[in-house]
Amino acid sequence: MERKNVWETYNAHQLEELEAHALRYREFLDRGKTERECIDYIVNSAKEAGYRELQTLIEEKATLKKGDKVYAVWMNKSIILFQIGEKPLEEGMNILGAHIDSPRLDIKQNPLYEEGGFAYLDTHYYGGVKKYQWVTLPLAIHGVVMKKDGTTVEIHVGDDEEDPVFFVSDLLVHLAAEQLEKKAAKVIEGEALDVIIGNKPLLLQQEQEGEEKKEVGKEAVKQGILAILKEAYHIEEEDFISAELEVVPAGKAREAGFDRSMILAYGQDDRVCAFSSLEAMLELKETEKTACCILVDKEEIGSVGATGMKSRFFENMVAEVMNLMGGYSELALRRCLSASKMLSSDVSSAFDPSYASSFDKKNVAYMGKGLVLNKFTGARGKSGSNDANAEYLAQLRAIFEKEQVHFQTAELGRVDLGGGGTIAYILARYGMDVIDSGVAVLNMHSPWEATNKADVYEAKRGYAAFLKNT
Ligand code: MN
Ligand code: MN
């Protein structure tokens, strides 16, 4: 069964919309290089679209009714948006979900050291990375330092034209004969992914016999960096203990190809689905069922922790919304959750002709062929998968056909090769219909991932059709 290339199908108006969507998407990627930065962007956009903060409404003992829009943020790293529909919540919601964390290098809690005249920050990589891809790239540092006095210092350095960048070194090829004998997984080891942040000693001014003398103290390069951090950010070495600093590729999201058909950027897994879900949610007109959009943290490390999908945060917020609508009971909440339907969106691996043997050509996502539906994911014998119900797939086919949304069905790769998990199975535990859907990505999980603009646009169209028709 052949699928059309969706570029063939667009009229002039759609092409205009597609380009506008791609441009906003690139701005989102540039402004959201961490979960916290994504949350800032999402909250601002939601407020502009008329969303109000749930916590404030709870304190005001407000009531929620049809058409109301609310959002709830958890620990500055996850967010849920609701748009109240006409029907009672017990009849279920239409839910979009995606994640806003991406693979990167996290800075350790005692990171700063000096060696061979360089100052380094020690890192611990986050999510699945091919470590050798992270050397000799310009890197930026984004994140926050929480000080003991309760103040927050925001750090983002490396992405403005004038900013310095950072990097991880690699051995020159002339001396790499031994290194190149190693397996790719071992060529660069996790502890070698330390980031170089300085190479100049702090000079101490000393007066001797009436003469100014310059002197270099112990660990002078490290001391120099600490002096800069103190001046620029008012932080001390100890403050790294309560910091969350992420090392990410420096640079903006770019159009790729002479035809500008693609986007090359860091963090498209899964900010491409997060952004397209958000846009579909924010442009939504009044609906019968309540619409919900969940954008969460920690998917890349198993959806753990208070801000991951396995946290009770989602279910708690549904209970709060139900309570403000006046119909809360434990049973009503259970009924609402099990009657809901969800598109759990995450990226899918795009067919790569250079590595054709890793895929089943009939069951892989192609760039430019639209929204991807993965009935199941998982490794080998579908381990870790959410296997969506055929009845649900039939319903989605009908909706997408009606709204002329172009979609394709796919698996990640060849059956015995491996696979991955998403957040789908976690929501499926409530008994609701959930399917994995998303956008095809080339070079997935690399520092610079590629998507096709048409797929990004088609994802937004698909999510909008789902919210309106399910
Ligand atoms: Mn993902
Ligand atoms: Mn991933």
PDB file of N, CA, C and O in Angstrom, residues 413-454:
ATOM      1  N   GLY A 413      11.526   0.165  13.607  1.00  0.00           N
ATOM      2  CA  GLY A 413      12.569  -0.445  12.776  1.00  0.00           C
ATOM      3  C   GLY A 413      12.275  -1.916  12.575  1.00  0.00           C
ATOM      4  O   GLY A 413      11.163  -2.371  12.837  1.00  0.00           O
ATOM      5  N   ARG A 414      13.285  -2.669  12.139  1.00  0.00           N
ATOM      6  CA  ARG A 414      13.109  -4.100  11.911  1.00  0.00           C
ATOM      7  C   ARG A 414      12.759  -4.798  13.221  1.00  0.00           C
ATOM      8  O   ARG A 414      13.223  -4.395  14.297  1.00  0.00           O
ATOM      9  N   VAL A 415      11.964  -5.865  13.119  1.00  0.00           N
ATOM     10  CA  VAL A 415      11.379  -6.493  14.304  1.00  0.00           C
ATOM     11  C   VAL A 415      12.396  -6.840  15.397  1.00  0.00           C
ATOM     12  O   VAL A 415      12.212  -6.478  16.550  1.00  0.00           O
ATOM     13  N   ASP A 416      13.476  -7.513  15.068  1.00  0.00           N
ATOM     14  CA  ASP A 416      14.382  -7.983  16.120  1.00  0.00           C
ATOM     15  C   ASP A 416      15.436  -6.964  16.538  1.00  0.00           C
ATOM     16  O   ASP A 416      16.297  -7.267  17.356  1.00  0.00           O
ATOM     17  N   LEU A 417      15.362  -5.778  15.961  1.00  0.00           N
ATOM     18  CA  LEU A 417      16.467  -4.841  16.135  1.00  0.00           C
ATOM     19  C   LEU A 417      16.455  -4.089  17.458  1.00  0.00           C
ATOM     20  O   LEU A 417      17.494  -3.757  18.008  1.00  0.00           O
ATOM     21  N   GLY A 418      15.292  -3.794  17.970  1.00  0.00           N
ATOM     22  CA  GLY A 418      15.235  -3.001  19.201  1.00  0.00           C
ATOM     23  C   GLY A 418      13.915  -2.294  19.271  1.00  0.00           C
ATOM     24  O   GLY A 418      12.896  -2.862  18.929  1.00  0.00           O
ATOM     25  N   GLY A 419      13.922  -1.068  19.726  1.00  0.00           N
ATOM     26  CA  GLY A 419      12.679  -0.320  19.809  1.00  0.00           C
ATOM     27  C   GLY A 419      12.731   0.642  20.963  1.00  0.00           C
ATOM     28  O   GLY A 419      13.771   0.834  21.575  1.00  0.00           O
ATOM     29  N   GLY A 420      11.585   1.250  21.240  1.00  0.00           N
ATOM     30  CA  GLY A 420      11.586   2.241  22.310  1.00  0.00           C
ATOM     31  C   GLY A 420      10.214   2.380  22.905  1.00  0.00           C
ATOM     32  O   GLY A 420       9.237   1.878  22.350  1.00  0.00           O
ATOM     33  N   GLY A 421      10.141   3.057  24.036  1.00  0.00           N
ATOM     34  CA  GLY A 421       8.864   3.280  24.701  1.00  0.00           C
ATOM     35  C   GLY A 421       8.455   4.731  24.569  1.00  0.00           C
ATOM     36  O   GLY A 421       9.242   5.571  24.178  1.00  0.00           O
ATOM     37  N   THR A 422       7.216   5.001  24.883  1.00  0.00           N
ATOM     38  CA  THR A 422       6.696   6.368  24.892  1.00  0.00           C
ATOM     39  C   THR A 422       5.853   6.504  26.157  1.00  0.00           C
ATOM     40  O   THR A 422       5.959   5.664  27.045  1.00  0.00           O
ATOM     41  N   ILE A 423       5.002   7.529  26.224  1.00  0.00           N
ATOM     42  CA  ILE A 423       4.139   7.656  27.404  1.00  0.00           C
ATOM     43  C   ILE A 423       2.805   6.939  27.209  1.00  0.00           C
ATOM     44  O   ILE A 423       1.992   6.890  28.122  1.00  0.00           O
ATOM     45  N   ALA A 424       2.584   6.351  26.033  1.00  0.00           N
ATOM     46  CA  ALA A 424       1.264   5.788  25.704  1.00  0.00           C
ATOM     47  C   ALA A 424       0.792   4.743  26.720  1.00  0.00           C
ATOM     48  O   ALA A 424      -0.338   4.786  27.199  1.00  0.00           O
ATOM     49  N   TYR A 425       1.687   3.809  27.072  1.00  0.00           N
ATOM     50  CA  TYR A 425       1.263   2.703  27.930  1.00  0.00           C
ATOM     51  C   TYR A 425       0.847   3.167  29.320  1.00  0.00           C
ATOM     52  O   TYR A 425       0.094   2.490  30.021  1.00  0.00           O
ATOM     53  N   ILE A 426       1.342   4.344  29.731  1.00  0.00           N
ATOM     54  CA  ILE A 426       1.039   4.835  31.084  1.00  0.00           C
ATOM     55  C   ILE A 426      -0.422   5.295  31.158  1.00  0.00           C
ATOM     56  O   ILE A 426      -1.132   4.989  32.115  1.00  0.00           O
ATOM     57  N   LEU A 427      -0.862   6.014  30.134  1.00  0.00           N
ATOM     58  CA  LEU A 427      -2.262   6.457  30.082  1.00  0.00           C
ATOM     59  C   LEU A 427      -3.193   5.274  29.824  1.00  0.00           C
ATOM     60  O   LEU A 427      -4.328   5.247  30.303  1.00  0.00           O
ATOM     61  N   ALA A 428      -2.688   4.289  29.077  1.00  0.00           N
ATOM     62  CA  ALA A 428      -3.513   3.125  28.747  1.00  0.00           C
ATOM     63  C   ALA A 428      -3.906   2.350  29.999  1.00  0.00           C
ATOM     64  O   ALA A 428      -4.889   1.612  30.002  1.00  0.00           O
ATOM     65  N   ARG A 429      -3.165   2.538  31.087  1.00  0.00           N
ATOM     66  CA  ARG A 429      -3.497   1.826  32.325  1.00  0.00           C
ATOM     67  C   ARG A 429      -4.847   2.232  32.891  1.00  0.00           C
ATOM     68  O   ARG A 429      -5.427   1.530  33.702  1.00  0.00           O
ATOM     69  N   TYR A 430      -5.360   3.398  32.519  1.00  0.00           N
ATOM     70  CA  TYR A 430      -6.700   3.794  32.956  1.00  0.00           C
ATOM     71  C   TYR A 430      -7.780   3.067  32.173  1.00  0.00           C
ATOM     72  O   TYR A 430      -8.963   3.215  32.462  1.00  0.00           O
ATOM     73  N   GLY A 431      -7.351   2.331  31.148  1.00  0.00           N
ATOM     74  CA  GLY A 431      -8.319   1.621  30.322  1.00  0.00           C
ATOM     75  C   GLY A 431      -8.792   2.426  29.129  1.00  0.00           C
ATOM     76  O   GLY A 431      -9.721   2.031  28.431  1.00  0.00           O
ATOM     77  N   MET A 432      -8.164   3.564  28.892  1.00  0.00           N
ATOM     78  CA  MET A 432      -8.608   4.395  27.761  1.00  0.00           C
ATOM     79  C   MET A 432      -7.952   3.928  26.460  1.00  0.00           C
ATOM     80  O   MET A 432      -6.977   3.191  26.465  1.00  0.00           O
ATOM     81  N   ASP A 433      -8.545   4.342  25.350  1.00  0.00           N
ATOM     82  CA  ASP A 433      -7.945   4.094  24.043  1.00  0.00           C
ATOM     83  C   ASP A 433      -6.769   5.033  23.847  1.00  0.00           C
ATOM     84  O   ASP A 433      -6.932   6.261  23.917  1.00  0.00           O
ATOM     85  N   VAL A 434      -5.603   4.481  23.578  1.00  0.00           N
ATOM     86  CA  VAL A 434      -4.411   5.292  23.335  1.00  0.00           C
ATOM     87  C   VAL A 434      -3.677   4.734  22.130  1.00  0.00           C
ATOM     88  O   VAL A 434      -3.542   3.513  21.999  1.00  0.00           O
ATOM     89  N   ILE A 435      -3.205   5.629  21.269  1.00  0.00           N
ATOM     90  CA  ILE A 435      -2.345   5.174  20.185  1.00  0.00           C
ATOM     91  C   ILE A 435      -1.127   6.091  20.091  1.00  0.00           C
ATOM     92  O   ILE A 435      -1.217   7.285  20.383  1.00  0.00           O
ATOM     93  N   ASP A 436       0.001   5.505  19.716  1.00  0.00           N
ATOM     94  CA  ASP A 436       1.195   6.298  19.451  1.00  0.00           C
ATOM     95  C   ASP A 436       1.059   6.937  18.085  1.00  0.00           C
ATOM     96  O   ASP A 436       0.761   6.260  17.098  1.00  0.00           O
ATOM     97  N   SER A 437       1.293   8.245  18.043  1.00  0.00           N
ATOM     98  CA  SER A 437       1.293   8.922  16.759  1.00  0.00           C
ATOM     99  C   SER A 437       2.418   9.923  16.782  1.00  0.00           C
ATOM    100  O   SER A 437       3.039  10.134  17.823  1.00  0.00           O
ATOM    101  N   GLY A 438       2.718  10.535  15.654  1.00  0.00           N
ATOM    102  CA  GLY A 438       3.780  11.531  15.695  1.00  0.00           C
ATOM    103  C   GLY A 438       4.363  11.870  14.350  1.00  0.00           C
ATOM    104  O   GLY A 438       3.723  11.736  13.309  1.00  0.00           O
ATOM    105  N   VAL A 439       5.606  12.323  14.398  1.00  0.00           N
ATOM    106  CA  VAL A 439       6.283  12.859  13.219  1.00  0.00           C
ATOM    107  C   VAL A 439       7.548  12.039  12.961  1.00  0.00           C
ATOM    108  O   VAL A 439       8.251  11.665  13.899  1.00  0.00           O
ATOM    109  N   ALA A 440       7.816  11.771  11.685  1.00  0.00           N
ATOM    110  CA  ALA A 440       9.028  11.047  11.323  1.00  0.00           C
ATOM    111  C   ALA A 440      10.247  11.954  11.475  1.00  0.00           C
ATOM    112  O   ALA A 440      10.215  13.116  11.078  1.00  0.00           O
ATOM    113  N   VAL A 441      11.302  11.408  12.065  1.00  0.00           N
ATOM    114  CA  VAL A 441      12.531  12.176  12.291  1.00  0.00           C
ATOM    115  C   VAL A 441      13.732  11.396  11.765  1.00  0.00           C
ATOM    116  O   VAL A 441      13.873  10.203  12.044  1.00  0.00           O
ATOM    117  N   LEU A 442      14.571  12.075  10.994  1.00  0.00           N
ATOM    118  CA  LEU A 442      15.831  11.487  10.548  1.00  0.00           C
ATOM    119  C   LEU A 442      16.910  11.903  11.543  1.00  0.00           C
ATOM    120  O   LEU A 442      16.842  12.988  12.107  1.00  0.00           O
ATOM    121  N   ASN A 443      17.897  11.062  11.745  1.00  0.00           N
ATOM    122  CA  ASN A 443      18.950  11.276  12.772  1.00  0.00           C
ATOM    123  C   ASN A 443      18.340  11.415  14.153  1.00  0.00           C
ATOM    124  O   ASN A 443      18.820  12.203  14.960  1.00  0.00           O
ATOM    125  N   MET A 444      17.272  10.679  14.423  1.00  0.00           N
ATOM    126  CA  MET A 444      16.606  10.806  15.721  1.00  0.00           C
ATOM    127  C   MET A 444      17.613  10.571  16.856  1.00  0.00           C
ATOM    128  O   MET A 444      18.472   9.721  16.749  1.00  0.00           O
ATOM    129  N   HIS A 445      17.478  11.350  17.915  1.00  0.00           N
ATOM    130  CA  HIS A 445      18.342  11.307  19.102  1.00  0.00           C
ATOM    131  C   HIS A 445      19.772  11.757  18.837  1.00  0.00           C
ATOM    132  O   HIS A 445      20.655  11.495  19.650  1.00  0.00           O
ATOM    133  N   SER A 446      20.020  12.429  17.731  1.00  0.00           N
ATOM    134  CA  SER A 446      21.359  12.992  17.521  1.00  0.00           C
ATOM    135  C   SER A 446      21.305  14.473  17.900  1.00  0.00           C
ATOM    136  O   SER A 446      20.221  15.026  18.099  1.00  0.00           O
ATOM    137  N   PRO A 447      22.450  15.142  18.005  1.00  0.00           N
ATOM    138  CA  PRO A 447      22.405  16.572  18.363  1.00  0.00           C
ATOM    139  C   PRO A 447      21.601  17.412  17.363  1.00  0.00           C
ATOM    140  O   PRO A 447      20.983  18.384  17.741  1.00  0.00           O
ATOM    141  N   TRP A 448      21.618  17.044  16.086  1.00  0.00           N
ATOM    142  CA  TRP A 448      20.849  17.787  15.084  1.00  0.00           C
ATOM    143  C   TRP A 448      19.928  16.826  14.352  1.00  0.00           C
ATOM    144  O   TRP A 448      20.385  16.056  13.512  1.00  0.00           O
ATOM    145  N   GLU A 449      18.643  16.898  14.672  1.00  0.00           N
ATOM    146  CA  GLU A 449      17.659  15.982  14.093  1.00  0.00           C
ATOM    147  C   GLU A 449      16.933  16.680  12.939  1.00  0.00           C
ATOM    148  O   GLU A 449      16.787  17.896  12.953  1.00  0.00           O
ATOM    149  N   ALA A 450      16.460  15.887  11.979  1.00  0.00           N
ATOM    150  CA  ALA A 450      15.780  16.475  10.814  1.00  0.00           C
ATOM    151  C   ALA A 450      14.322  16.026  10.741  1.00  0.00           C
ATOM    152  O   ALA A 450      13.999  14.870  11.013  1.00  0.00           O
ATOM    153  N   THR A 451      13.444  16.996  10.404  1.00  0.00           N
ATOM    154  CA  THR A 451      12.041  16.679  10.111  1.00  0.00           C
ATOM    155  C   THR A 451      11.681  17.315   8.778  1.00  0.00           C
ATOM    156  O   THR A 451      12.404  18.176   8.276  1.00  0.00           O
ATOM    157  N   ASN A 452      10.544  16.899   8.223  1.00  0.00           N
ATOM    158  CA  ASN A 452      10.026  17.510   7.001  1.00  0.00           C
ATOM    159  C   ASN A 452       8.904  18.472   7.406  1.00  0.00           C
ATOM    160  O   ASN A 452       8.011  18.109   8.179  1.00  0.00           O
ATOM    161  N   LYS A 453       8.945  19.698   6.879  1.00  0.00           N
ATOM    162  CA  LYS A 453       7.945  20.703   7.253  1.00  0.00           C
ATOM    163  C   LYS A 453       6.515  20.220   7.029  1.00  0.00           C
ATOM    164  O   LYS A 453       5.615  20.550   7.800  1.00  0.00           O
ATOM    165  N   ALA A 454       6.314  19.458   5.962  1.00  0.00           N
ATOM    166  CA  ALA A 454       4.961  18.988   5.649  1.00  0.00           C
ATOM    167  C   ALA A 454       4.450  18.049   6.743  1.00  0.00           C
ATOM    168  O   ALA A 454       3.268  18.080   7.101  1.00  0.00           O
TER     169      ALA A 454
END
